[in-house]
XYZ file of C-alpha atoms in Angstrom:
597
model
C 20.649 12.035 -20.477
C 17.940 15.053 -20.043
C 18.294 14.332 -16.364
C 22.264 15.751 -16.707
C 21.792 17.891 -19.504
C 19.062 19.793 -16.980
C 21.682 19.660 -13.815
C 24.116 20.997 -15.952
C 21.817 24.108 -16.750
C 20.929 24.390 -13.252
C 24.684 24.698 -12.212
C 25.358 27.951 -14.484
C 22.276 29.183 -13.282
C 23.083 28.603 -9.946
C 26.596 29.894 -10.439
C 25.563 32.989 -11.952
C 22.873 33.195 -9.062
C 25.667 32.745 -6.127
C 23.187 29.703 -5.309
C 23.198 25.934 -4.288
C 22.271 23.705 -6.765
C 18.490 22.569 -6.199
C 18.873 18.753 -4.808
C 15.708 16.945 -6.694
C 15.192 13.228 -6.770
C 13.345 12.378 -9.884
C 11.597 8.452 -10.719
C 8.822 6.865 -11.993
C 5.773 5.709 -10.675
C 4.313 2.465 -12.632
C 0.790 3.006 -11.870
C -0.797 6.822 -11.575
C -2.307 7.877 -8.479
C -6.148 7.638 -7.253
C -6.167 10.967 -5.237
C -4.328 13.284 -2.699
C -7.036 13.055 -0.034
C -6.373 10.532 2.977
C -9.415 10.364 4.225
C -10.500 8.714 -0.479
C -7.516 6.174 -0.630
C -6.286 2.411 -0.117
C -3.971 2.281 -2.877
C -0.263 1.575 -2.916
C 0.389 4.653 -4.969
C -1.318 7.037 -3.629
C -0.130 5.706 -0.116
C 3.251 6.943 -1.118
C 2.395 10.528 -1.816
C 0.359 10.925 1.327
C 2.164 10.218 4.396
C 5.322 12.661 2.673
C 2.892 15.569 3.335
C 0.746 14.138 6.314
C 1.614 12.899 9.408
C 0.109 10.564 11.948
C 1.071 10.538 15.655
C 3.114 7.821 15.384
C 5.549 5.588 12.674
C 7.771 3.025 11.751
C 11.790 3.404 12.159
C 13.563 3.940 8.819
C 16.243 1.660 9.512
C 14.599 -0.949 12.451
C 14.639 -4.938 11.626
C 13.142 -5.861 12.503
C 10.347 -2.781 12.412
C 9.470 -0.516 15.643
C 7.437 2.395 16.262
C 8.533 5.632 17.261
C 6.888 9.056 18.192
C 6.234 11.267 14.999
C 4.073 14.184 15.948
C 2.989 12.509 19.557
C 5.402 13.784 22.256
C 6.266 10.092 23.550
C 4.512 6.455 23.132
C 0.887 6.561 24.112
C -0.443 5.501 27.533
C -3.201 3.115 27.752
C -5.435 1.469 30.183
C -4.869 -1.916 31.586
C -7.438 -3.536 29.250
C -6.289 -1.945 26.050
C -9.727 0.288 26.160
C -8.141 3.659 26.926
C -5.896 5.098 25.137
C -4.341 8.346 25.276
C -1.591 10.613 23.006
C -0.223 13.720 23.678
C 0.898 15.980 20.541
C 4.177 17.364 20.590
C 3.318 21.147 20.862
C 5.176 23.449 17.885
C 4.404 21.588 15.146
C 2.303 23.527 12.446
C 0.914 23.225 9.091
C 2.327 24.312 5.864
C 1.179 27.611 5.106
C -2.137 27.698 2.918
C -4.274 30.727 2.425
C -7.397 28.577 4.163
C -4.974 29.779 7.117
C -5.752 33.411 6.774
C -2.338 34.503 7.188
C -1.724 32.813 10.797
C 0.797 30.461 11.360
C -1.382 26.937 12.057
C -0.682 24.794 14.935
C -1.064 21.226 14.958
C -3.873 20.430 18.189
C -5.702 17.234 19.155
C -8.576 18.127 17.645
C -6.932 17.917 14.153
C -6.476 14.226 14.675
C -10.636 13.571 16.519
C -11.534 15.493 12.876
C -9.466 13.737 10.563
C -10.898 10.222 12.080
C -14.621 11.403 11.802
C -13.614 11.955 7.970
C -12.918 8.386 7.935
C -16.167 8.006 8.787
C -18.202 10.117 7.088
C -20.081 8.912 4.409
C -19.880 12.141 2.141
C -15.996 10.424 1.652
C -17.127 6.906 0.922
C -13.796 6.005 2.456
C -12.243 2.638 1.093
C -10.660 2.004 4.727
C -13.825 3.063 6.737
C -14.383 -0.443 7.221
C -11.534 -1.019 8.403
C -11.097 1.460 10.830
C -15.169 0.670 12.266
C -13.418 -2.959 12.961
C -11.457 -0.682 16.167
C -14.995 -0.039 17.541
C -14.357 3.494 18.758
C -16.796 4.239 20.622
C -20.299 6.043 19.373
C -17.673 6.532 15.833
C -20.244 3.769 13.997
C -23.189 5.610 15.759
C -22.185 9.163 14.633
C -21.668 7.583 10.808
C -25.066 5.725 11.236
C -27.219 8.777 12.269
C -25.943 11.119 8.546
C -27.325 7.732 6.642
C -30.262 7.384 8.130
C -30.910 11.370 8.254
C -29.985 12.307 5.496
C -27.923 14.774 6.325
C -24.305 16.030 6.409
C -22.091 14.185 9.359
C -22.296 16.226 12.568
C -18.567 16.963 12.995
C -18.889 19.104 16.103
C -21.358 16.152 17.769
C -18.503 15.244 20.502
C -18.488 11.423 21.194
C -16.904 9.569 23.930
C -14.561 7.223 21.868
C -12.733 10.380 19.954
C -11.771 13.225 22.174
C -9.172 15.995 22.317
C -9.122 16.271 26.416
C -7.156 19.345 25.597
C -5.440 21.725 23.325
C -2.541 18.541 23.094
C -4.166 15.725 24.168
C -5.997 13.443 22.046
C -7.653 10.258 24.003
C -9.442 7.338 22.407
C -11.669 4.694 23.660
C -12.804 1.566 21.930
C -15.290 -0.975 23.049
C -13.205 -4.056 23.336
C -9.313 -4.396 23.889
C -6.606 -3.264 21.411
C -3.551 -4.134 22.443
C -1.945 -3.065 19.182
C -4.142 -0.092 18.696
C -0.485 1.979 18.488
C -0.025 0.518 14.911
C -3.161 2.202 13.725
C -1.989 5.713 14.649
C 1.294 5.350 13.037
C -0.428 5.431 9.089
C 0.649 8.685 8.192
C -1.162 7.912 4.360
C -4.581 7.160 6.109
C -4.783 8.870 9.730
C -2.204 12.054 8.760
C -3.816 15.440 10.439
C -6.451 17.166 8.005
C -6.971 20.876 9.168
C -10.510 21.253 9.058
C -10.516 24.989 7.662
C -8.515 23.787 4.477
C -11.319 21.309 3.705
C -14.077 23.396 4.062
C -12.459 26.591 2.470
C -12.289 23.512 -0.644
C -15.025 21.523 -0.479
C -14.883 19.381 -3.475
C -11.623 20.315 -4.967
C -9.659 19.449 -1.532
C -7.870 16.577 -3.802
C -6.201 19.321 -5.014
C -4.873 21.162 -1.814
C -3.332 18.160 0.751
C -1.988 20.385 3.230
C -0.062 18.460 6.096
C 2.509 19.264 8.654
C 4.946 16.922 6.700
C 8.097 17.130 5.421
C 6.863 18.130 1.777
C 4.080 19.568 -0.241
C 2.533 19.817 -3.217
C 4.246 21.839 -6.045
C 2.814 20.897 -9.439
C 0.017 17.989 -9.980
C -1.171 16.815 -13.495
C -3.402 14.126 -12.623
C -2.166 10.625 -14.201
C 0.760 12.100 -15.112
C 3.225 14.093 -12.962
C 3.294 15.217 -9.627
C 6.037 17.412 -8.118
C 6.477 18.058 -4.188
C 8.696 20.290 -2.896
C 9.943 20.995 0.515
C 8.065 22.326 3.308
C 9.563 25.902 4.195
C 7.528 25.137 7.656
C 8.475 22.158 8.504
C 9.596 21.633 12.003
C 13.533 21.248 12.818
C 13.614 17.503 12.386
C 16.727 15.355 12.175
C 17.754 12.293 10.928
C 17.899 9.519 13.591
C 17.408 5.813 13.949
C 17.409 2.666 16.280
C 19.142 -0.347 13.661
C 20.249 -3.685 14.962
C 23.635 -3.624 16.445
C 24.438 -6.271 13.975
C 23.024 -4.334 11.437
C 26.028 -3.306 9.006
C 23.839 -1.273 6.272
C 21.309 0.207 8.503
C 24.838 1.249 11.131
C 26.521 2.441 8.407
C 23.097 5.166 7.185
C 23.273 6.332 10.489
C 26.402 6.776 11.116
C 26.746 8.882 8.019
C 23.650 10.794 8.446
C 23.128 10.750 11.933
C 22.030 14.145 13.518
C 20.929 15.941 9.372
C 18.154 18.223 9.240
C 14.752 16.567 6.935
C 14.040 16.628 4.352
C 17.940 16.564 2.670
C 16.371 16.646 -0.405
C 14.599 20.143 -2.126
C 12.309 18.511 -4.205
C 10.651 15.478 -5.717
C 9.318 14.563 -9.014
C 7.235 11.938 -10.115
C 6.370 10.480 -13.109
C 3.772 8.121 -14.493
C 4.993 5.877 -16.655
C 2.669 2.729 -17.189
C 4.461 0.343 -19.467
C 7.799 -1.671 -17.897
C 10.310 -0.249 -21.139
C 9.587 2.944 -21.154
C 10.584 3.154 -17.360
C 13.251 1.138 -17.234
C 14.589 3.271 -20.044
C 14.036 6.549 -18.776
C 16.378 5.026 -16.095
C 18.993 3.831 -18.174
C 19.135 6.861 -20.248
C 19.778 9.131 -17.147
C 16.076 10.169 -17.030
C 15.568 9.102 -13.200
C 17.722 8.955 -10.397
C 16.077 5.691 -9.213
C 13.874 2.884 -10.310
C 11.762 1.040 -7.841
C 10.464 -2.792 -8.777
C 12.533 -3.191 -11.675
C 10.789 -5.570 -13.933
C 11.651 -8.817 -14.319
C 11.727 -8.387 -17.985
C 15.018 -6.687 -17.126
C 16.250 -8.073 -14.178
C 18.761 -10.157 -16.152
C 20.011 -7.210 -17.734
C 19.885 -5.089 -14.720
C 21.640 -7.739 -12.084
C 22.521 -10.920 -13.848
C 22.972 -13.482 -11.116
C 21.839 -11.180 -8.535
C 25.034 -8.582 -9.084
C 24.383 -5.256 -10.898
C 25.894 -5.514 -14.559
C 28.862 -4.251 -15.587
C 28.010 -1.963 -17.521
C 25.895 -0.309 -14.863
C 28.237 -1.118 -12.331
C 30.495 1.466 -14.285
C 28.118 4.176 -13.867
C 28.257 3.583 -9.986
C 24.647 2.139 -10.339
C 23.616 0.536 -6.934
C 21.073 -2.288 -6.822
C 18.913 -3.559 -3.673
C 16.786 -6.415 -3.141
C 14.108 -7.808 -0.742
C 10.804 -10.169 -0.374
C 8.391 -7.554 0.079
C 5.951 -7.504 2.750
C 3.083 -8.162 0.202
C 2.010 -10.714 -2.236
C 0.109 -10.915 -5.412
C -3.269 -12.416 -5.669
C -6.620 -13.304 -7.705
C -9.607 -12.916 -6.207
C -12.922 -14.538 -7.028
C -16.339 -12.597 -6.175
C -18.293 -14.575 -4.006
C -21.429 -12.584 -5.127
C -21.027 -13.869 -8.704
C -22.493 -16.105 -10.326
C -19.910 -18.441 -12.190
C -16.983 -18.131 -9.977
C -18.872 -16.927 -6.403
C -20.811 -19.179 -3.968
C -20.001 -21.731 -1.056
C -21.226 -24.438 -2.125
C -19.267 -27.806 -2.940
C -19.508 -27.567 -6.485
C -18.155 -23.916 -6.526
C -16.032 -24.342 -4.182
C -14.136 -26.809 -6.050
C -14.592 -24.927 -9.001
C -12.344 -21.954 -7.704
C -10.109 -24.954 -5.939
C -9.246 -26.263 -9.571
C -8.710 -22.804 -11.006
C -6.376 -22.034 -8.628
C -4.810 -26.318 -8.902
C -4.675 -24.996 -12.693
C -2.359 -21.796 -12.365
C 1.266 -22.627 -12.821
C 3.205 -20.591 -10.414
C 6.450 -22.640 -11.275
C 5.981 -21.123 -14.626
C 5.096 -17.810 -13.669
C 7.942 -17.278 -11.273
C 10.555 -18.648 -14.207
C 9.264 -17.031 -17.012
C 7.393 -14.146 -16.387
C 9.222 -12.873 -13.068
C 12.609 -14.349 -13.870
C 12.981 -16.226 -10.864
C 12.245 -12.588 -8.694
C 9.419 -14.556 -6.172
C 8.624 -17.143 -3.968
C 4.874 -18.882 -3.943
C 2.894 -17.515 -1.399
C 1.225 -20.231 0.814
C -0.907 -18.167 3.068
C -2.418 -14.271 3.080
C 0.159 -13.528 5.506
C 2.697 -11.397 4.663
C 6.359 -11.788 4.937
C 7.970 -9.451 7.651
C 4.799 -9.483 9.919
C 3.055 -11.546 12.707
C 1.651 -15.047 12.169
C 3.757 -15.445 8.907
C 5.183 -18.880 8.843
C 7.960 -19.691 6.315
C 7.775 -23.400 6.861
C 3.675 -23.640 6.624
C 2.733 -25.217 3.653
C -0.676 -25.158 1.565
C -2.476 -26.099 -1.745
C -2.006 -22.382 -3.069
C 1.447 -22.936 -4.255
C 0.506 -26.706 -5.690
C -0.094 -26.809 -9.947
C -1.897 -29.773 -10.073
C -3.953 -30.432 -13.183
C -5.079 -34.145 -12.504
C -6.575 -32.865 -9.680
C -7.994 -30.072 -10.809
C -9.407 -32.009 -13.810
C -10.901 -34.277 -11.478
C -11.974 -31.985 -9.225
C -13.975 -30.183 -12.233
C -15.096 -33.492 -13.482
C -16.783 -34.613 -9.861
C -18.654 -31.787 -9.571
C -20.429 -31.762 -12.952
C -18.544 -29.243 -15.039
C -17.877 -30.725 -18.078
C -18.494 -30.633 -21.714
C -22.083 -30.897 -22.826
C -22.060 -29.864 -26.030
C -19.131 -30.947 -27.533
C -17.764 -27.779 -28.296
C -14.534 -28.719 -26.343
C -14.937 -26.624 -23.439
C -16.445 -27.142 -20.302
C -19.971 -26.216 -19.245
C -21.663 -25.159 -15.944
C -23.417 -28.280 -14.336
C -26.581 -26.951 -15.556
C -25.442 -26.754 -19.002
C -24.950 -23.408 -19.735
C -21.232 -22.033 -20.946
C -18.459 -21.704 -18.258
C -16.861 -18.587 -19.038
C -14.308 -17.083 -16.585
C -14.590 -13.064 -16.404
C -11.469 -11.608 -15.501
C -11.006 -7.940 -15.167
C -7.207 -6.356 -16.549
C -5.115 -3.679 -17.892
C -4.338 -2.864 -20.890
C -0.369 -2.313 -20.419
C 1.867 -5.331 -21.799
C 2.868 -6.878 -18.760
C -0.664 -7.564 -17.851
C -1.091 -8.737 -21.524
C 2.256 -11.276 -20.799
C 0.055 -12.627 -17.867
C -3.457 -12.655 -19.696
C -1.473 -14.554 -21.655
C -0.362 -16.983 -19.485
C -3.571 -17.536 -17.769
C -5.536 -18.214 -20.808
C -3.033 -21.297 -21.544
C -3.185 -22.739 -17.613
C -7.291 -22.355 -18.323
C -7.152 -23.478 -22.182
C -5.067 -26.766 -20.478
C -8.095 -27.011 -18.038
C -10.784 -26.691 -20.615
C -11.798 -23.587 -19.515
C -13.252 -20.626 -21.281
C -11.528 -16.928 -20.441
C -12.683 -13.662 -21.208
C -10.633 -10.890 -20.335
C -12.292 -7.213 -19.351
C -9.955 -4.217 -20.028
C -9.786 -0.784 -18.343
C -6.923 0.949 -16.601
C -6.111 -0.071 -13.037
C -7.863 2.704 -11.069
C -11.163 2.144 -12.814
C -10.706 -1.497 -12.224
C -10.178 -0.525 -8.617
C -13.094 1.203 -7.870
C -15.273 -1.696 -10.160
C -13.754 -4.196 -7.640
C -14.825 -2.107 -4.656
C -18.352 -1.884 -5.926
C -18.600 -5.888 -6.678
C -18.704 -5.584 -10.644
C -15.660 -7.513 -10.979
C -15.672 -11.081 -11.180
C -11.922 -11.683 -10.536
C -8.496 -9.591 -10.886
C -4.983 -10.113 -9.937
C -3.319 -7.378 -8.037
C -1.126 -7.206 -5.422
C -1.364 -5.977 -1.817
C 1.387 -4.916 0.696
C 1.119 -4.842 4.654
C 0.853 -1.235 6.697
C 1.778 -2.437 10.138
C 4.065 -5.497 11.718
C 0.825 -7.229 12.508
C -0.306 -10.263 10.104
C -3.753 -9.637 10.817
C -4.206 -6.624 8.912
C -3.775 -9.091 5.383
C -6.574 -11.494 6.935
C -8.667 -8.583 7.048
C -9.407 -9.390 2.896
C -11.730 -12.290 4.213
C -13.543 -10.448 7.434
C -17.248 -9.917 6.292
C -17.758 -6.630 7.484
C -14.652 -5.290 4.905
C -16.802 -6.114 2.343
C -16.440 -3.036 -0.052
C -12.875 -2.257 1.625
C -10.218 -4.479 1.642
C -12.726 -7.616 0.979
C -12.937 -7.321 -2.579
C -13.745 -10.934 -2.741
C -17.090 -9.863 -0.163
C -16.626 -13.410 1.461
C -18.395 -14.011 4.355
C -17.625 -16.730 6.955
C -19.216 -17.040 10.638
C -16.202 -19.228 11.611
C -13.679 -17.126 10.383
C -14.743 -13.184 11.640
C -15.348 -15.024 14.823
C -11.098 -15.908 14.284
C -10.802 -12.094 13.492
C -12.659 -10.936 16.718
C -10.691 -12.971 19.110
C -7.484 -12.323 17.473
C -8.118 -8.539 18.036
C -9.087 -8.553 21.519
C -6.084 -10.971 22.380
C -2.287 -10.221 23.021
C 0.193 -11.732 21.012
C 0.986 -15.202 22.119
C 1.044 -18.609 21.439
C -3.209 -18.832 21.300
C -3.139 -15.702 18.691
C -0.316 -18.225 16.789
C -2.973 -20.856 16.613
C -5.596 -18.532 15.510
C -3.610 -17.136 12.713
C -3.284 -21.034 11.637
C -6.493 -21.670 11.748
C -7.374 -18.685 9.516
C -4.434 -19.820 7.228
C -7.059 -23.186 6.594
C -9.980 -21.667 6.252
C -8.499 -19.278 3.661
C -7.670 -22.422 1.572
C -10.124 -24.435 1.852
C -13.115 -21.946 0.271
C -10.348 -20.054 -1.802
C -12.303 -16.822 -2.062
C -8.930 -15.366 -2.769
C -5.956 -17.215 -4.581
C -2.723 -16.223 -3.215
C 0.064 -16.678 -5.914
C 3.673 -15.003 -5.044
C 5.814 -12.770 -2.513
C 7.740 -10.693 -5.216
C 11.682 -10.393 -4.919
C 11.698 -6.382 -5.502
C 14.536 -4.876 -7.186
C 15.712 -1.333 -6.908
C 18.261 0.048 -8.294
C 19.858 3.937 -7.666
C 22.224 6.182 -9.343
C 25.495 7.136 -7.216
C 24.211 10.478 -6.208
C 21.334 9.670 -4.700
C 22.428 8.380 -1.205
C 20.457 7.177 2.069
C 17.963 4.814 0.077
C 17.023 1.759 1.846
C 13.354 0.147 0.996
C 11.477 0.043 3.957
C 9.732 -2.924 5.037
C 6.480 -1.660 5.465
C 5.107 1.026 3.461
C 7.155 3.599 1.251
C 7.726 6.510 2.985
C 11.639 7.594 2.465
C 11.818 10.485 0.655
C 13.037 12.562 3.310
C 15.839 10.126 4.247
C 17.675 10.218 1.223
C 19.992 12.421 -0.508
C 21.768 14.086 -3.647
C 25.442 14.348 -4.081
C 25.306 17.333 -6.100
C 29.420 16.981 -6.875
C 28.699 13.578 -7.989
C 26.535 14.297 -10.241
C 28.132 17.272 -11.532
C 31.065 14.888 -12.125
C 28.729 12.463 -14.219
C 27.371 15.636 -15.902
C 30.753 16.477 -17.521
């Protein structure tokens, strides 16, 4: 029980000080981080650290379900022209930046211009941005154009070049034009990990090493980083007077019940937060158990039977005042299949059905019962739970494990055995050997192993490729990967942002499967100039087929996530979209003195 042992030391201190105890929540991160930089990121990790020391204009209500935005540094919802073309924010004046000596000793106001710079980061190719692509799909305009002219000049990105899509009309006013209707444009100010205000001086006082100095005007910053390993943020001494306060359902009990006990609290409650890396599933589930971590997101489902047998927390924990919560997540887990390679990739028939019997061939049934311990449900679409166009009654071929089919499917198109070496060959003879990319931690060895037997049923050769996740990650960016299973959670209400994996010109962002369809970015460009509606409901269907039927991506489960809490740390509730709580929750500090004795 280090976790005690360490309070307990703190409280003589603290005593003998004629001081508060220090309220620190302490857990465990399962994968390590990528980087500190919004402007370098797209993963989930890393997307948690961010937006506690950044902040966009805009966000999601804590406690809203279902979810709704809300000013966070914009002084009121944004105007915007009739068309969706114009839109423009005003920033709440007051706010300032965390103290950094980049600052020179001045107290550093958050302006308009903080937000047109932090964009054109986006956009820079210096940055090699993982989102650019997704942010070019707005079409602010001349923002492509400005990119476009450092490539084919050679030469740094003109920041101070003033364009007309990206403009601070004043000292508070930012205003932003795009060439065809948004309507939801809102939802892409309100990513604090992504779009959170950079101040320019702190990047170029730097340079390179600005991974290592985030400086926001959030609720936290950065105390202590080992990279990989542990990163410690602590409160922001200049962070504005902000206080707890939230919009739940009226039939709402939980979400009532948080505000009514926290209702009107200054943020952050808590002093400090520390966060481990700890890759394999034991080790962090028993740094929880032993008193190691106040909390333990995603429990695995190695332990969910121990943890909450029959959906109730254990006894045992129980005891301890343990609390556990559970929810589909607004994400799912996938494979994808490179369409530039040249086993799995391609549009023809033949490899079409090739990746059609591969995914016929995975047993989900099996995977959810076994390996996740019944904590998922197949996922029949990319849409995500808890955003538009998801449709719990539509029903497709990615949760089906069919092997006649697949067998015959394989058989039809000429992949068979040649040789007689008992597995099957490419039509024009030469081996079929799947490449597919993993970690080296045991759960991804439980579902290496699992795979191989689905494609050993099948015929089918597997190799598997090893390196840790981040490296794997940036291989999968560059197209080196054949396929990899990982997962993928939404960062707004709107389902279009998980269709975005298929639009052609995310290839190198979020299309890690670099498909490319005519029929279906033409789907993406209407659905983004339209409102939503009953013709944006059809689109999203007819993206749902196309999706299935050339399976450059195979969609397996929407995980059941478990999290369980200690009874000191108070507030927690996941949030649908995203993970950004930290300054919602609290520590009893007499509760766990009491569990300290």
């Amino acid at each position: 029980m280090k976790r005690l042992h360490a309070f307990v030391a703190c409280l003589v201190f603290c005593a003998a000080a004629g001081a508060a105890p220090q309220k620190v929540l302490r857990y465990a991160f399962l994968i390590a981080e990528t980087s500190l930089d919004p402007a370098r990121i797209n993963d989930t990790y890393s997307r948690t650290l961010t937006p506690h020391i950044f902040e966009a204009p805009y966000t999601f209500d804590h406690l809203a379900r279902p979810v709704k935005l809300k000013p966070l540094t914009a002084d009121g919802m944004p105007q915007h022209s009739t068309d969706f073309q114009t839109w423009t924010i005003r920033i709440r004046p007051g706010i300032h930046f965390a103290d950094d000596p980049a600052f020179k000793g001045r107290r550093r106001e958050l302006v308009a211009q903080d937000y047109v710079y932090s964009i054109k980061r986006i956009a820079d190719p210096a940055n090699k941005s993982p989102v650019w692509t997704g942010l070019a799909e707005e079409k602010i305009l001349g923002l492509a154009e400005l990119r476009q002219q450092a490539l084919d000049q050679k030469k740094p990105f003109d920041y101070d070049r003033e364009i007309d899509g990206l403009r601070a009309l004043d000292r508070y006013t930012l205003q932003v034009k795009v060439a065809e209707s948004r309507p939801r444009f809102t939802e892409s100010l309100a990513d604090s990990a992504l779009l959170g205000a950079v101040a320019r001086e702190v990047v170029e006082s730097y340079g390179d090493r600005i991974d290592e100095h985030p400086v926001g005007t959030g609720p936290f910053r950065l105390a202590q980083w080992r990279r990989r390993s542990f990163i410690a943020l602590e409160r922001n001494p200049d962070f504005r007077e902000m206080v707890y306060d939230a919009e739940p359902a009226a039939d709402d009990a939980e979400g009532q019940a948080l505000l009514a006990r926290f209702k009107g609290r200054r943020l952050p409650m808590v002093d400090r937060v520390e966060i481990s890396i700890i890759e394999e599933h034991q080790p962090r589930w028993l740094s929880f158990i032993n008193g190691e971590a106040d909390f333990i997101e995603r429990v695995d489902a190695q332990f969910i039977n121990t943890a909450m047998p029959g959906g109730r927390v254990a006894p045992n924990l129980a005891k301890k005042g343990v609390r556990g919560y559970r929810q589909i997540e607004a994400g799912s887990t996938y494979y994808f299949f490179n369409m530039d390679d040249p086993t799995v990739g391609g549009y023809t028939p033949d490899k079409v059905a090739l990746r059609r019997a591969i995914g016929l061939g995975l047993d989900l049934d099996a995977e959810i019962r076994l390996l996740r311990r019944g904590q998922a449900v197949p996922a029949q679409s990319p849409v995500l739970p808890h955003t538009s166009g998801y449709d719990p009654k539509f029903k497709s071929e990615f949760s089906d494990h069919d092997l006649p089919r697949a067998k015959a499917l394989l058989d039809m198109f000429g992949f068979v055995d040649r040789d007689g070496d008992g597995w099957r060959d490419m039509p024009d003879g030469s081996p079929l050997v799947l490449r597919i990319a993993t970690e080296p931690d045991q759960r991804s060895r439980q579902f290496d192993e699992m795979t191989k037997k689905d494609m050993d049923a099948l015929g089918v050769r597997v190799s598997f490729e090893i390196a840790q996740w981040p490296e794997n990650l940036k291989a999968a960016r560059a197209g080196k990967l054949a396929i990899w299973q990982l997962g993928g959670t939404a960062a707004g209400s709107d389902g279009q942002g998980a269709l975005a994996r298929y639009d052609s010109k995310q290839i190198g962002g979020q299309n890690m499967a670099r498909f490319k369809n005519a029929a279906f970015d033409a789907l993406m460009e209407r659905m983004r100039v339209i409102e939503d509606g009953a013709e944006r409901d059809a689109l999203f269907d007819q993206a749902k087929r196309l999706a299935v039927a050339y399976m450059p991506y195979k969609f397996r489960v929407h995980r059941v996530l478990t999290d369980m809490s200690y009874p000191w740390l108070i507030g927690y509730r996941r949030p649908v979209l995203w993970n950004q709580w930290w300054q919602y929750v609290d520590i009893d500090t007499e509760a766990l003195a009491r569990a300290a004795r």
